[in-house]
mmCIF file of C-alpha atoms in Angstrom:
data_model
loop_
_atom_site.group_PDB
_atom_site.id
_atom_site.type_symbol
_atom_site.label_atom_id
_atom_site.label_comp_id
_atom_site.label_asym_id
_atom_site.label_seq_id
_atom_site.Cartn_x
_atom_site.Cartn_y
_atom_site.Cartn_z
ATOM 1 C CA MET A 30 -16.204 16.393 42.441
ATOM 2 C CA ALA A 31 -19.150 14.704 40.708
ATOM 3 C CA PRO A 32 -20.683 11.762 42.593
ATOM 4 C CA CYS A 33 -19.939 8.281 41.286
ATOM 5 C CA ARG A 34 -22.730 6.787 39.207
ATOM 6 C CA SER A 35 -23.646 3.154 38.902
ATOM 7 C CA TRP A 36 -22.758 1.263 35.719
ATOM 8 C CA SER A 37 -26.440 0.371 35.469
ATOM 9 C CA GLU A 38 -27.274 4.054 34.913
ATOM 10 C CA LEU A 39 -25.336 4.395 31.657
ATOM 11 C CA PRO A 40 -27.447 5.795 28.804
ATOM 12 C CA LYS A 41 -29.087 3.114 26.679
ATOM 13 C CA GLU A 42 -27.503 4.536 23.533
ATOM 14 C CA LEU A 43 -24.012 4.155 25.021
ATOM 15 C CA ILE A 44 -24.731 0.601 26.176
ATOM 16 C CA SER A 45 -25.904 -0.335 22.665
ATOM 17 C CA TYR A 46 -22.834 1.260 21.112
ATOM 18 C CA ILE A 47 -20.491 -0.670 23.404
ATOM 19 C CA ALA A 48 -22.316 -3.936 22.688
ATOM 20 C CA LYS A 49 -21.814 -3.472 18.935
ATOM 21 C CA CYS A 50 -18.041 -3.402 19.512
ATOM 22 C CA LEU A 51 -18.029 -6.859 21.076
ATOM 23 C CA ASP A 52 -16.571 -9.526 18.826
ATOM 24 C CA THR A 53 -18.140 -12.777 19.966
ATOM 25 C CA ARG A 54 -21.445 -14.185 21.111
ATOM 26 C CA THR A 55 -19.815 -15.106 24.415
ATOM 27 C CA ASP A 56 -18.762 -11.480 24.989
ATOM 28 C CA VAL A 57 -22.330 -10.293 24.389
ATOM 29 C CA LEU A 58 -23.710 -12.876 26.828
ATOM 30 C CA ARG A 59 -21.260 -11.743 29.503
ATOM 31 C CA PHE A 60 -22.102 -8.100 28.782
ATOM 32 C CA ARG A 61 -25.839 -8.752 29.197
ATOM 33 C CA ALA A 62 -25.198 -10.573 32.488
ATOM 34 C CA VAL A 63 -23.847 -7.433 34.217
ATOM 35 C CA CYS A 64 -27.240 -6.051 35.265
ATOM 36 C CA CYS A 65 -30.909 -5.839 34.325
ATOM 37 C CA SER A 66 -30.623 -2.520 32.471
ATOM 38 C CA TRP A 67 -27.784 -3.809 30.285
ATOM 39 C CA ARG A 68 -29.693 -6.997 29.559
ATOM 40 C CA ALA A 69 -32.776 -4.977 28.575
ATOM 41 C CA SER A 70 -30.712 -2.713 26.281
ATOM 42 C CA VAL A 71 -28.940 -5.456 24.346
ATOM 43 C CA PRO A 72 -30.851 -8.230 22.548
ATOM 44 C CA LEU A 73 -29.853 -11.858 22.991
ATOM 45 C CA PRO A 74 -27.323 -12.746 20.259
ATOM 46 C CA PRO A 75 -28.642 -15.372 17.832
ATOM 47 C CA LYS A 76 -27.121 -18.825 17.925
ATOM 48 C CA SER A 77 -25.944 -20.149 14.596
ATOM 49 C CA SER A 78 -28.792 -22.040 12.963
ATOM 50 C CA LYS A 79 -26.532 -23.422 10.263
ATOM 51 C CA LEU A 80 -24.448 -25.820 12.337
ATOM 52 C CA PRO A 81 -24.188 -28.704 12.815
ATOM 53 C CA VAL A 82 -25.038 -29.609 9.206
ATOM 54 C CA HIS A 83 -25.295 -33.076 7.684
ATOM 55 C CA PHE A 84 -24.054 -33.735 4.169
ATOM 56 C CA SER A 85 -23.130 -36.492 1.717
ATOM 57 C CA LEU A 86 -19.500 -37.040 0.850
ATOM 58 C CA PRO A 87 -18.051 -39.042 -2.084
ATOM 59 C CA VAL A 88 -15.028 -41.147 -1.117
ATOM 60 C CA ASN A 89 -12.687 -43.494 -2.956
ATOM 61 C CA ASP A 90 -14.226 -46.678 -1.634
ATOM 62 C CA PRO A 91 -16.027 -48.922 -4.172
ATOM 63 C CA ARG A 92 -17.854 -50.724 -1.345
ATOM 64 C CA LYS A 93 -19.412 -47.476 -0.106
ATOM 65 C CA PRO A 94 -18.752 -44.577 -2.507
ATOM 66 C CA ILE A 95 -21.016 -42.155 -0.607
ATOM 67 C CA VAL A 96 -20.800 -41.617 3.145
ATOM 68 C CA SER A 97 -22.712 -39.367 5.515
ATOM 69 C CA ALA A 98 -20.887 -36.838 7.660
ATOM 70 C CA VAL A 99 -21.582 -33.836 9.851
ATOM 71 C CA ILE A 100 -19.839 -30.462 10.171
ATOM 72 C CA SER A 101 -19.785 -29.015 13.680
ATOM 73 C CA GLN A 102 -18.220 -25.934 15.191
ATOM 74 C CA THR A 103 -15.489 -26.287 17.780
ATOM 75 C CA VAL A 104 -14.538 -23.473 20.146
ATOM 76 C CA VAL A 105 -11.611 -22.989 22.515
ATOM 77 C CA TYR A 106 -12.688 -21.073 25.615
ATOM 78 C CA ARG A 107 -10.713 -19.588 28.438
ATOM 79 C CA ILE A 108 -12.656 -20.031 31.662
ATOM 80 C CA ALA A 109 -11.550 -18.015 34.678
ATOM 81 C CA GLN A 110 -12.683 -17.510 38.217
ATOM 82 C CA PRO A 111 -14.381 -14.154 38.928
ATOM 83 C CA GLY A 112 -11.827 -11.498 39.786
ATOM 84 C CA PHE A 113 -9.144 -13.322 37.793
ATOM 85 C CA HIS A 114 -7.375 -10.160 36.621
ATOM 86 C CA ALA A 115 -7.670 -8.413 39.976
ATOM 87 C CA HIS A 116 -6.410 -11.388 42.003
ATOM 88 C CA PRO A 117 -3.394 -13.159 40.437
ATOM 89 C CA ASN A 118 -3.827 -16.166 42.744
ATOM 90 C CA ARG A 119 -7.104 -16.981 41.003
ATOM 91 C CA LYS A 120 -6.874 -19.389 38.115
ATOM 92 C CA SER A 121 -8.042 -19.820 34.537
ATOM 93 C CA CYS A 122 -7.905 -22.683 32.066
ATOM 94 C CA PHE A 123 -8.567 -23.493 28.420
ATOM 95 C CA ILE A 124 -11.199 -25.995 27.344
ATOM 96 C CA ARG A 125 -12.156 -27.065 23.851
ATOM 97 C CA VAL A 126 -15.724 -28.070 23.061
ATOM 98 C CA GLU A 127 -17.738 -29.189 20.063
ATOM 99 C CA GLU A 128 -21.280 -27.968 19.563
ATOM 100 C CA THR A 129 -24.070 -30.519 19.203
ATOM 101 C CA GLU A 130 -27.514 -30.357 17.644
ATOM 102 C CA GLN A 131 -29.044 -29.750 21.067
ATOM 103 C CA GLU A 132 -29.282 -26.114 22.156
ATOM 104 C CA ASN A 133 -26.433 -25.153 24.526
ATOM 105 C CA LYS A 134 -25.099 -28.720 24.586
ATOM 106 C CA PHE A 135 -21.413 -29.366 24.048
ATOM 107 C CA ARG A 136 -18.952 -32.240 24.005
ATOM 108 C CA LEU A 137 -15.490 -31.908 25.498
ATOM 109 C CA VAL A 138 -12.677 -32.182 22.940
ATOM 110 C CA ASN A 139 -9.053 -33.149 23.484
ATOM 111 C CA PRO A 140 -7.181 -29.786 23.683
ATOM 112 C CA PHE A 141 -4.330 -31.209 21.578
ATOM 113 C CA SER A 142 -6.303 -32.923 18.797
ATOM 114 C CA GLU A 143 -9.835 -33.171 17.372
ATOM 115 C CA ARG A 144 -10.704 -36.357 19.259
ATOM 116 C CA LEU A 145 -13.544 -36.208 21.710
ATOM 117 C CA ILE A 146 -12.702 -36.937 25.328
ATOM 118 C CA LYS A 147 -13.599 -40.556 25.962
ATOM 119 C CA HIS A 148 -13.443 -40.542 29.777
ATOM 120 C CA MET A 149 -14.731 -37.316 31.311
ATOM 121 C CA PRO A 150 -12.697 -36.019 34.271
ATOM 122 C CA ALA A 151 -14.460 -36.636 37.571
ATOM 123 C CA ASN A 152 -14.596 -32.946 38.499
ATOM 124 C CA PHE A 153 -15.704 -31.604 35.122
ATOM 125 C CA PRO A 154 -19.064 -29.800 35.402
ATOM 126 C CA LYS A 155 -22.157 -30.872 33.534
ATOM 127 C CA GLU A 156 -23.078 -27.216 33.216
ATOM 128 C CA ILE A 157 -21.029 -24.007 33.054
ATOM 129 C CA ASN A 158 -22.819 -20.836 34.086
ATOM 130 C CA HIS A 159 -21.511 -17.634 32.504
ATOM 131 C CA LEU A 160 -22.569 -15.760 35.637
ATOM 132 C CA ASN A 161 -20.208 -17.821 37.799
ATOM 133 C CA PHE A 162 -17.138 -17.641 35.549
ATOM 134 C CA ARG A 163 -15.409 -15.323 33.139
ATOM 135 C CA VAL A 164 -15.716 -16.990 29.717
ATOM 136 C CA GLU A 165 -13.696 -15.811 26.724
ATOM 137 C CA GLU A 166 -13.607 -17.240 23.204
ATOM 138 C CA MET A 167 -10.054 -17.846 21.994
ATOM 139 C CA THR A 168 -10.596 -19.405 18.562
ATOM 140 C CA LYS A 169 -13.183 -21.227 16.463
ATOM 141 C CA GLY A 170 -12.787 -24.151 14.122
ATOM 142 C CA PHE A 171 -14.804 -26.796 12.354
ATOM 143 C CA SER A 172 -14.762 -30.546 12.770
ATOM 144 C CA ILE A 173 -16.023 -33.127 10.306
ATOM 145 C CA ARG A 174 -17.104 -36.528 11.577
ATOM 146 C CA LEU A 175 -18.497 -39.614 9.903
ATOM 147 C CA LEU A 176 -22.021 -40.669 10.744
ATOM 148 C CA LYS A 177 -22.771 -44.236 11.720
ATOM 149 C CA ASP A 178 -25.681 -46.182 10.252
ATOM 150 C CA ASP A 179 -27.856 -45.211 13.217
ATOM 151 C CA GLY A 180 -27.230 -41.506 12.549
ATOM 152 C CA SER A 181 -24.869 -40.913 15.469
ATOM 153 C CA SER A 182 -21.420 -39.421 14.850
ATOM 154 C CA ASP A 183 -18.275 -41.448 15.242
ATOM 155 C CA LEU A 184 -16.417 -40.115 18.263
ATOM 156 C CA HIS A 185 -12.974 -40.898 16.864
ATOM 157 C CA ASP A 186 -13.085 -41.085 13.056
ATOM 158 C CA ASN A 187 -13.030 -37.411 12.185
ATOM 159 C CA ASN A 188 -11.359 -35.406 9.414
ATOM 160 C CA PHE A 189 -10.485 -38.723 7.799
ATOM 161 C CA TRP A 190 -10.305 -37.051 4.407
ATOM 162 C CA THR A 191 -9.036 -33.537 5.097
ATOM 163 C CA ARG A 192 -6.267 -31.884 7.055
ATOM 164 C CA LYS A 193 -8.095 -28.584 7.575
ATOM 165 C CA PHE A 194 -11.547 -27.207 6.806
ATOM 166 C CA LYS A 195 -12.651 -23.586 7.154
ATOM 167 C CA LEU A 196 -16.030 -22.037 6.524
ATOM 168 C CA ALA A 197 -16.317 -18.362 5.617
ATOM 169 C CA SER A 198 -16.445 -15.971 8.568
ATOM 170 C CA ASP A 199 -20.117 -15.241 7.849
ATOM 171 C CA PHE A 200 -21.051 -18.920 7.748
ATOM 172 C CA ASP A 201 -24.467 -18.048 9.178
ATOM 173 C CA SER A 202 -25.381 -16.727 5.743
ATOM 174 C CA SER A 203 -22.803 -18.443 3.536
ATOM 175 C CA TYR A 204 -21.603 -21.970 3.011
ATOM 176 C CA LYS A 205 -18.397 -21.064 1.189
ATOM 177 C CA ALA A 206 -15.423 -23.075 2.428
ATOM 178 C CA ILE A 207 -11.774 -23.866 1.841
ATOM 179 C CA SER A 208 -10.149 -27.199 2.649
ATOM 180 C CA ILE A 209 -6.814 -28.958 2.476
ATOM 181 C CA SER A 210 -7.380 -32.549 1.408
ATOM 182 C CA SER A 211 -4.362 -34.857 0.983
ATOM 183 C CA GLY A 212 -2.283 -31.699 0.688
ATOM 184 C CA GLN A 213 -4.407 -30.299 -2.143
ATOM 185 C CA LEU A 214 -6.167 -26.965 -1.848
ATOM 186 C CA ARG A 215 -9.889 -27.038 -2.623
ATOM 187 C CA ARG A 216 -12.799 -24.646 -2.398
ATOM 188 C CA ALA A 217 -16.320 -25.796 -1.675
ATOM 189 C CA ARG A 218 -19.938 -24.710 -1.579
ATOM 190 C CA LEU A 219 -22.459 -26.533 0.574
ATOM 191 C CA ASP A 220 -25.844 -27.108 -1.017
ATOM 192 C CA THR A 221 -28.320 -26.885 1.855
ATOM 193 C CA TYR A 222 -31.150 -28.327 -0.218
ATOM 194 C CA THR A 223 -29.411 -31.509 -1.355
ATOM 195 C CA THR A 224 -26.924 -31.643 1.580
ATOM 196 C CA ASP A 225 -24.080 -32.100 -0.901
ATOM 197 C CA ILE A 226 -20.685 -30.441 -1.024
ATOM 198 C CA HIS A 227 -19.445 -29.282 -4.423
ATOM 199 C CA TRP A 228 -15.646 -29.282 -4.594
ATOM 200 C CA CYS A 229 -13.310 -27.490 -6.965
ATOM 201 C CA SER A 230 -9.545 -28.022 -6.857
ATOM 202 C CA LEU A 231 -7.543 -24.804 -6.674
ATOM 203 C CA ASP A 232 -4.008 -26.169 -6.621
ATOM 204 C CA THR A 233 -2.995 -29.799 -7.106
ATOM 205 C CA GLU A 234 0.695 -29.235 -7.778
ATOM 206 C CA VAL A 235 1.935 -28.141 -4.310
ATOM 207 C CA HIS A 236 0.955 -29.458 -0.901
ATOM 208 C CA TYR A 237 -0.622 -26.983 1.522
ATOM 209 C CA ARG A 238 -0.228 -27.038 5.300
ATOM 210 C CA ASP A 239 -2.649 -24.521 6.846
ATOM 211 C CA ILE A 240 -5.613 -22.238 6.150
ATOM 212 C CA THR A 241 -7.355 -19.587 8.239
ATOM 213 C CA ASN A 242 -9.836 -16.699 8.141
ATOM 214 C CA PHE A 243 -8.623 -13.162 8.731
ATOM 215 C CA ASP A 244 -9.916 -9.729 7.759
ATOM 216 C CA GLY A 245 -12.608 -11.119 5.449
ATOM 217 C CA LYS A 246 -10.203 -13.410 3.616
ATOM 218 C CA PHE A 247 -9.098 -17.011 3.469
ATOM 219 C CA PHE A 248 -5.336 -17.318 3.884
ATOM 220 C CA MET A 249 -3.496 -20.453 2.726
ATOM 221 C CA VAL A 250 0.172 -21.441 2.977
ATOM 222 C CA ASN A 251 2.012 -24.309 1.291
ATOM 223 C CA ILE A 252 5.069 -26.300 2.363
ATOM 224 C CA TYR A 253 7.394 -23.846 0.585
ATOM 225 C CA GLY A 254 6.024 -20.759 2.334
ATOM 226 C CA VAL A 255 3.969 -19.249 -0.496
ATOM 227 C CA ILE A 256 0.958 -17.489 1.070
ATOM 228 C CA LEU A 257 -2.313 -16.788 -0.752
ATOM 229 C CA GLY A 258 -5.034 -14.389 0.351
ATOM 230 C CA MET A 259 -8.495 -14.943 -1.145
ATOM 231 C CA ASP A 260 -11.643 -12.869 -0.679
ATOM 232 C CA GLU A 261 -14.208 -14.989 1.184
ATOM 233 C CA SER A 262 -17.228 -13.618 -0.661
ATOM 234 C CA PHE A 263 -16.081 -14.061 -4.256
ATOM 235 C CA TYR A 264 -13.152 -16.484 -4.049
ATOM 236 C CA THR A 265 -11.019 -13.746 -5.605
ATOM 237 C CA LEU A 266 -7.259 -14.130 -5.174
ATOM 238 C CA ASP A 267 -5.936 -10.705 -4.157
ATOM 239 C CA GLU A 268 -2.761 -11.451 -2.169
ATOM 240 C CA VAL A 269 0.171 -13.614 -3.238
ATOM 241 C CA HIS A 270 3.313 -13.659 -1.143
ATOM 242 C CA THR A 271 6.236 -15.680 -2.431
ATOM 243 C CA SER A 272 8.348 -17.851 -0.157
ATOM 244 C CA LEU A 273 9.361 -15.925 2.964
ATOM 245 C CA GLU A 274 12.876 -17.284 2.554
ATOM 246 C CA GLN A 275 14.268 -18.249 -0.829
ATOM 247 C CA LYS A 276 15.020 -21.912 -0.209
ATOM 248 C CA ASP A 277 13.466 -25.047 -1.584
ATOM 249 C CA TRP A 278 12.733 -26.773 1.666
ATOM 250 C CA GLU A 279 9.540 -28.016 3.218
ATOM 251 C CA CYS A 280 8.551 -26.579 6.593
ATOM 252 C CA GLU A 281 5.584 -27.034 8.894
ATOM 253 C CA ARG A 282 3.481 -23.875 9.054
ATOM 254 C CA TYR A 283 0.679 -22.557 11.255
ATOM 255 C CA PHE A 284 -1.375 -19.353 11.095
ATOM 256 C CA VAL A 285 -2.040 -17.550 14.398
ATOM 257 C CA GLU A 286 -4.119 -14.429 15.016
ATOM 258 C CA SER A 287 -2.902 -12.242 17.873
ATOM 259 C CA CYS A 288 -3.900 -8.733 18.958
ATOM 260 C CA GLY A 289 -5.553 -7.990 15.620
ATOM 261 C CA HIS A 290 -2.605 -9.171 13.523
ATOM 262 C CA LEU A 291 -1.963 -12.322 11.509
ATOM 263 C CA TYR A 292 1.189 -14.320 12.183
ATOM 264 C CA LEU A 293 2.781 -17.331 10.548
ATOM 265 C CA VAL A 294 4.639 -19.776 12.789
ATOM 266 C CA VAL A 295 7.191 -21.877 10.916
ATOM 267 C CA ARG A 296 8.861 -25.007 12.197
ATOM 268 C CA ASP A 297 12.063 -25.018 10.167
ATOM 269 C CA PHE A 298 13.474 -28.445 9.308
ATOM 270 C CA LEU A 299 16.517 -26.974 7.547
ATOM 271 C CA ILE A 300 18.502 -27.610 10.728
ATOM 272 C CA CYS A 301 17.857 -31.362 10.374
ATOM 273 C CA PRO A 302 17.374 -32.117 6.631
ATOM 274 C CA THR A 303 18.701 -35.653 6.952
ATOM 275 C CA LEU A 304 16.398 -36.530 9.856
ATOM 276 C CA VAL A 305 13.021 -35.257 8.626
ATOM 277 C CA GLN A 306 11.426 -35.779 5.221
ATOM 278 C CA TYR A 307 8.015 -34.956 3.860
ATOM 279 C CA ASN A 308 5.989 -37.965 2.697
ATOM 280 C CA TYR A 309 3.711 -36.795 -0.123
ATOM 281 C CA THR A 310 1.633 -39.975 -0.056
ATOM 282 C CA LEU A 311 0.858 -39.772 3.666
ATOM 283 C CA ASP A 312 0.849 -35.937 3.730
ATOM 284 C CA ALA A 313 3.058 -35.972 6.829
ATOM 285 C CA PHE A 314 6.573 -35.139 7.957
ATOM 286 C CA MET A 315 8.425 -38.329 8.834
ATOM 287 C CA THR A 316 11.547 -39.263 10.785
ATOM 288 C CA GLU A 317 13.598 -42.413 11.354
ATOM 289 C CA ALA A 318 14.963 -40.966 14.583
ATOM 290 C CA LYS A 319 13.455 -41.014 18.024
ATOM 291 C CA ASP A 320 11.360 -37.891 18.576
ATOM 292 C CA ALA A 321 13.667 -36.527 21.273
ATOM 293 C CA ASN A 322 16.629 -36.608 18.845
ATOM 294 C CA VAL A 323 15.052 -34.285 16.259
ATOM 295 C CA PRO A 324 16.338 -30.688 16.651
ATOM 296 C CA VAL A 325 13.647 -28.015 16.915
ATOM 297 C CA LYS A 326 13.656 -24.493 15.530
ATOM 298 C CA PHE A 327 10.725 -22.116 15.090
ATOM 299 C CA LYS A 328 10.464 -18.792 13.289
ATOM 300 C CA VAL A 329 7.583 -16.305 13.519
ATOM 301 C CA TYR A 330 6.481 -13.881 10.791
ATOM 302 C CA LYS A 331 3.998 -11.020 11.064
ATOM 303 C CA ARG A 332 1.798 -9.599 8.294
ATOM 304 C CA ILE A 333 2.160 -5.796 8.165
ATOM 305 C CA PRO A 334 1.353 -2.997 5.665
ATOM 306 C CA SER A 335 4.196 -2.662 3.185
ATOM 307 C CA GLY A 336 3.614 0.838 1.810
ATOM 308 C CA ASP A 337 4.112 -0.597 -1.669
ATOM 309 C CA GLN A 338 1.251 -0.050 -4.112
ATOM 310 C CA ARG A 339 2.049 -3.327 -5.893
ATOM 311 C CA SER A 340 1.812 -5.329 -2.674
ATOM 312 C CA ARG A 341 -0.056 -3.664 0.187
ATOM 313 C CA PHE A 342 1.204 -6.177 2.782
ATOM 314 C CA CYS A 343 4.394 -8.026 3.531
ATOM 315 C CA TRP A 344 5.705 -10.486 6.120
ATOM 316 C CA VAL A 345 8.525 -9.655 8.523
ATOM 317 C CA GLU A 346 10.245 -11.943 10.999
ATOM 318 C CA VAL A 347 9.691 -11.162 14.686
ATOM 319 C CA ASN A 348 11.897 -12.520 17.453
ATOM 320 C CA ASP A 349 9.924 -11.479 20.522
ATOM 321 C CA LEU A 350 6.257 -12.124 21.283
ATOM 322 C CA GLY A 351 6.381 -10.065 24.472
ATOM 323 C CA ASP A 352 4.136 -11.451 27.191
ATOM 324 C CA HIS A 353 2.185 -13.537 24.667
ATOM 325 C CA ALA A 354 2.398 -17.256 24.023
ATOM 326 C CA PHE A 355 1.236 -19.041 20.871
ATOM 327 C CA PHE A 356 -0.430 -22.441 20.866
ATOM 328 C CA VAL A 357 -0.159 -24.234 17.498
ATOM 329 C CA SER A 358 -1.332 -27.582 16.167
ATOM 330 C CA THR A 359 -2.854 -28.995 13.003
ATOM 331 C CA ASP A 360 -6.335 -28.682 14.488
ATOM 332 C CA CYS A 361 -6.309 -25.195 16.006
ATOM 333 C CA SER A 362 -4.006 -22.315 16.896
ATOM 334 C CA PHE A 363 -4.442 -19.256 19.095
ATOM 335 C CA SER A 364 -2.579 -16.638 21.106
ATOM 336 C CA PHE A 365 -2.956 -15.645 24.749
ATOM 337 C CA SER A 366 -1.362 -13.202 27.160
ATOM 338 C CA THR A 367 0.628 -14.673 30.060
ATOM 339 C CA ARG A 368 0.563 -11.414 32.011
ATOM 340 C CA ASP A 369 -1.893 -12.717 34.567
ATOM 341 C CA TYR A 370 -0.292 -16.144 34.996
ATOM 342 C CA THR A 371 2.224 -16.600 37.785
ATOM 343 C CA GLY A 372 5.409 -18.315 36.607
ATOM 344 C CA CYS A 373 4.696 -17.888 32.870
ATOM 345 C CA GLY A 374 6.987 -15.505 31.027
ATOM 346 C CA GLY A 375 5.528 -15.491 27.524
ATOM 347 C CA ASN A 376 7.589 -15.296 24.313
ATOM 348 C CA CYS A 377 7.095 -19.016 23.724
ATOM 349 C CA ILE A 378 5.300 -21.477 21.480
ATOM 350 C CA ILE A 379 3.327 -24.408 22.855
ATOM 351 C CA TYR A 380 3.088 -26.958 20.076
ATOM 352 C CA VAL A 381 1.961 -30.489 19.348
ATOM 353 C CA ASP A 382 4.920 -32.374 17.871
ATOM 354 C CA GLU A 383 3.236 -33.947 14.856
ATOM 355 C CA ILE A 384 6.289 -35.478 13.213
ATOM 356 C CA ASP A 385 5.400 -39.083 12.448
ATOM 357 C CA ASN A 386 7.739 -41.978 13.100
ATOM 358 C CA VAL A 387 8.550 -44.371 10.262
ATOM 359 C CA GLU A 388 8.963 -47.328 12.601
ATOM 360 C CA ARG A 389 5.537 -46.686 14.076
ATOM 361 C CA LEU A 390 3.976 -46.827 10.615
ATOM 362 C CA ARG A 391 5.742 -50.109 9.879
ATOM 363 C CA LYS A 392 4.036 -51.552 12.966
ATOM 364 C CA PHE A 393 0.683 -49.935 11.998
ATOM 365 C CA GLU A 394 0.489 -48.170 15.362
ATOM 366 C CA SER A 395 -1.774 -45.197 15.944
ATOM 367 C CA ILE A 396 0.043 -41.877 16.288
ATOM 368 C CA GLU A 397 -2.369 -40.903 19.057
ATOM 369 C CA ALA A 398 -3.672 -43.454 21.520
ATOM 370 C CA ASP A 399 -6.972 -42.794 23.261
ATOM 371 C CA ASN A 400 -6.780 -40.774 26.422
ATOM 372 C CA ASP A 401 -7.363 -42.705 29.627
ATOM 373 C CA LYS A 402 -8.839 -41.789 32.992
ATOM 374 C CA GLU A 403 -5.533 -40.378 34.216
ATOM 375 C CA GLY A 404 -5.023 -37.845 31.467
ATOM 376 C CA LEU A 405 -3.988 -37.497 27.831
ATOM 377 C CA LYS A 406 -1.451 -39.734 26.156
ATOM 378 C CA GLN A 407 0.064 -36.805 24.251
ATOM 379 C CA LEU A 408 1.254 -35.340 27.547
ATOM 380 C CA LYS A 409 2.626 -38.643 28.776
ATOM 381 C CA ASN A 410 4.627 -39.354 25.633
ATOM 382 C CA GLY A 411 6.010 -35.814 25.398
ATOM 383 C CA LYS A 412 4.287 -34.924 22.117
ATOM 384 C CA VAL A 413 3.045 -31.601 23.571
ATOM 385 C CA ARG A 414 6.040 -29.341 24.040
ATOM 386 C CA LEU A 415 7.092 -25.766 24.809
ATOM 387 C CA TYR A 416 9.590 -23.855 22.672
ATOM 388 C CA ASN A 417 11.338 -20.779 24.094
ATOM 389 C CA LEU A 418 11.955 -18.187 21.379
ATOM 390 C CA ALA A 419 14.633 -16.432 23.455
ATOM 391 C CA ASP A 420 17.040 -19.348 23.883
ATOM 392 C CA GLN A 421 15.533 -21.683 21.214
ATOM 393 C CA SER A 422 15.122 -24.531 23.687
ATOM 394 C CA SER A 423 12.362 -27.147 23.561
ATOM 395 C CA ALA A 424 11.059 -29.464 26.277
ATOM 396 C CA PRO A 425 7.870 -31.411 27.124
ATOM 397 C CA LEU A 426 5.053 -29.250 28.428
ATOM 398 C CA ALA A 427 4.820 -31.561 31.450
ATOM 399 C CA LEU A 428 8.035 -29.935 32.718
ATOM 400 C CA PHE A 429 6.287 -26.541 32.911
ATOM 401 C CA PRO A 430 3.457 -27.003 35.433
ATOM 402 C CA HIS A 431 2.302 -23.373 35.276
ATOM 403 C CA TYR A 432 1.660 -23.717 31.540
ATOM 404 C CA LEU A 433 0.416 -27.283 31.776
ATOM 405 C CA ASP A 434 -2.280 -26.317 34.310
ATOM 406 C CA MET A 435 -3.856 -24.043 31.691
ATOM 407 C CA PHE A 436 -4.672 -27.026 29.469
ATOM 408 C CA TRP A 437 -4.982 -30.224 31.495
ATOM 409 C CA PRO A 438 -6.336 -31.578 33.746
ATOM 410 C CA PRO A 439 -9.410 -29.384 34.393
ATOM 411 C CA PRO A 440 -8.909 -27.419 37.631
ATOM 412 C CA THR A 441 -10.510 -28.418 40.901
ATOM 413 C CA TRP A 442 -12.455 -25.144 41.147
ATOM 414 C CA LEU A 443 -14.714 -26.366 38.348
ATOM 415 C CA LYS A 444 -17.552 -28.081 40.175
ATOM 416 C CA TRP A 445 -20.559 -30.124 39.151
ATOM 417 C CA ASP A 446 -23.125 -27.846 40.764
ATOM 418 C CA GLN A 447 -22.586 -24.525 38.999
ATOM 419 C CA GLY A 448 -26.173 -23.999 37.818
ATOM 420 C CA SER A 449 -27.623 -23.650 34.361
ATOM 421 C CA SER A 450 -25.529 -22.889 31.310
ATOM 422 C CA ASN A 451 -25.856 -19.616 29.417
ATOM 423 C CA ALA A 452 -23.641 -20.757 26.569
#
């Protein structure tokens, strides 16, 4: 029997080959942290030099027709204690951060919206060392915030003009983008010399609900379920999928990437057509009823090869996510395995209930109050919920402590004195 060899003695060629298979900058940083020989064999991954980026934005305000804004990258990380997979009693959690113009500096973002955390939790660390934790990227997004007169970004007034904004996957070398603004689908190019964005409307007739990047394409879906796939490099439309179900009814829709596949999560309002209506002016689903009285039903569709030369892909409904759970909201969506979480069975959807209330609008109340020192208002008012695909039940996430602990509040094992960040 051959003697065991140390991981540090792997051939340099093999180490380099493995490193090229890693998907994210975070994975490469963790890989380099294993030992000196691995660190010497794999160069430090470059940090994006393109973001944040400042730009001018025309708005429909005669008092100030041009405003200044900034595009930043947001990332959802899963942070786990060392030995997380080997020891089920060890914990992990999700945090969402926004990159700043300072190297390796981040701002904590509300996990259920794009608002920055106003009151930092007492135990949240100033620095997170990749050597002390297992850090995994779950999903990336982009936030757009107004700039004040002094050049600082407004902590709360973000995405005031667009529902969703996505840069091309290779945004380090390209400023191509797709956005949904007031329901309309637009493409954009950022001029880095003049810091302007040049917009072109793609579809003004139908309101769109979500966009994402997958397999080198932008994917867009409208309220009727028509899905478009567009090549990121040339803005060439090469996939068109008609409504997944032949019915003229608006539904809320979210794209989710999981295990190398693209899914579409649909909140179907056909079960309550008299309670929920889509307001085209406000670009929001509205209800006269109390939130708890609105029935909930989700469907999940998966993009798979069709075997048809006319349409290489199709969408099929799936009823079981296995040990995976999906998190969906307007701002970001991602998938994670519950296999290593005690008390979490998977096959569920954690969602932010974004149905607006007509009475609230009459009183000019904010749909999302600022978080306070005790936690997030969305959890207290039951707007973050868990849907079980098996029995089609829905309940506030606060009733599921094992799931809730993944998102908020930050766990006690995160300490202030963890050393320097390698983000």
